[in-house]
Coordinates of C-alpha atoms in Angstrom, one line a residue:
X1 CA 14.4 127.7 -34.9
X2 CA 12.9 124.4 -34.1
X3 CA 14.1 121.8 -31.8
X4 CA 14.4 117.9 -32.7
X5 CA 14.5 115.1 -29.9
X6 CA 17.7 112.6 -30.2
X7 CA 18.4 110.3 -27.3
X8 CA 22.6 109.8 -26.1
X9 CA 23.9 107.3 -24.2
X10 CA 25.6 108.3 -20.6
X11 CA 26.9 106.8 -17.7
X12 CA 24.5 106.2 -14.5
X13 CA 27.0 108.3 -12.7
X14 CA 27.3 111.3 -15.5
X15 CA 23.8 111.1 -15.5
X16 CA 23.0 111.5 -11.6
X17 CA 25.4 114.5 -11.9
X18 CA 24.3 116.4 -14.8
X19 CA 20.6 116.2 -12.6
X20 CA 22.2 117.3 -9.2
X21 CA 23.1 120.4 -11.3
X22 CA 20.0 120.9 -12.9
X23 CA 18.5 121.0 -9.5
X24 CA 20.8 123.3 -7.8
X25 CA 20.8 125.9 -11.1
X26 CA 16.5 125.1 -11.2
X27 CA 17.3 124.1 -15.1
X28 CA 16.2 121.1 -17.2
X29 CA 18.8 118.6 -18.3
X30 CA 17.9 119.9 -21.2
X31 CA 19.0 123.1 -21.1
X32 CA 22.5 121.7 -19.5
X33 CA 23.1 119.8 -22.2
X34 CA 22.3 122.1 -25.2
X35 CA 24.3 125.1 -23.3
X36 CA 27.4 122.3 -23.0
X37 CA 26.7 121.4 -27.1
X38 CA 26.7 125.6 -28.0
X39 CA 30.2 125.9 -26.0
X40 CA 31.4 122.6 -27.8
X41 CA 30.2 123.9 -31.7
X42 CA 31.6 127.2 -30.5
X43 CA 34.8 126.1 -29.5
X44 CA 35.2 123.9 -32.5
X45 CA 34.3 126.5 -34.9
X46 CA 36.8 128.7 -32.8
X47 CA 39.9 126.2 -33.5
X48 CA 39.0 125.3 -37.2
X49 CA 38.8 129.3 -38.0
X50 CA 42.1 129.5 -36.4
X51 CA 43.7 126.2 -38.0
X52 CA 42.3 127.7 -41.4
X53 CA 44.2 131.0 -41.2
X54 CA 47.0 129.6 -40.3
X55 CA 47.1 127.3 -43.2
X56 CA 46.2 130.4 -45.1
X57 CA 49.2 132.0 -43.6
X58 CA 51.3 129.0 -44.2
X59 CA 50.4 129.1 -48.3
X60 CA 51.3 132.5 -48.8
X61 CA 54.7 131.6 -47.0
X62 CA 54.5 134.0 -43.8
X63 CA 56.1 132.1 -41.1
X64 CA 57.6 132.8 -38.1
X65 CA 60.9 134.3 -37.9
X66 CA 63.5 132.7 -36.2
X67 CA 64.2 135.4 -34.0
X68 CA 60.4 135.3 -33.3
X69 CA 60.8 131.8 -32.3
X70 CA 63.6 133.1 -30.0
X71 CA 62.2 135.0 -28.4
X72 CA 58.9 133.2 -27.6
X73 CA 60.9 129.7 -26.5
X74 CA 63.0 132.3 -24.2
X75 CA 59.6 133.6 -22.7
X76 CA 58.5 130.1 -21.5
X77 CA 62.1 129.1 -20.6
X78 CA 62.1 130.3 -17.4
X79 CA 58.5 129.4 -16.1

């Protein structure tokens, strides 16, 4: 896979940050910032694979009982 250069706009602060940790971990900003965008793609592709089976779900009309509901509000009642 090839790489491509973009540039991103940052706060000083953000900035100065992101290279403290690149020191301490003895990695480029580079490789901060591409790990950070792989757990951001992952996550999102994560929550739209969920959303998408749950619309799924939602079309073939399996919902939650209300007994399921129940049961679940009465779980987080108490905390």
């Amino acid at each position: 896979m090839g790489t491509e250069a973009f540039t991103i706009r940052s706060d000083s602060k953000k900035v100065k940050q992101l290279d403290m940790l690149a020191s301490q971990v003895d990695r480029s900003r580079s490789y901060l910032v591409n790990q950070a965008i792989d757990q951001l793609l992952e996550l999102h592709k994560w929550q739209i694979g969920r959303t998408m089976e749950g619309i799924e779900a939602a079309d073939k009309g399996h919902f939650a009982s209300d007994a399921e509901i129940e049961r679940i509000l009465n779980k987080y009642a108490d905390s």
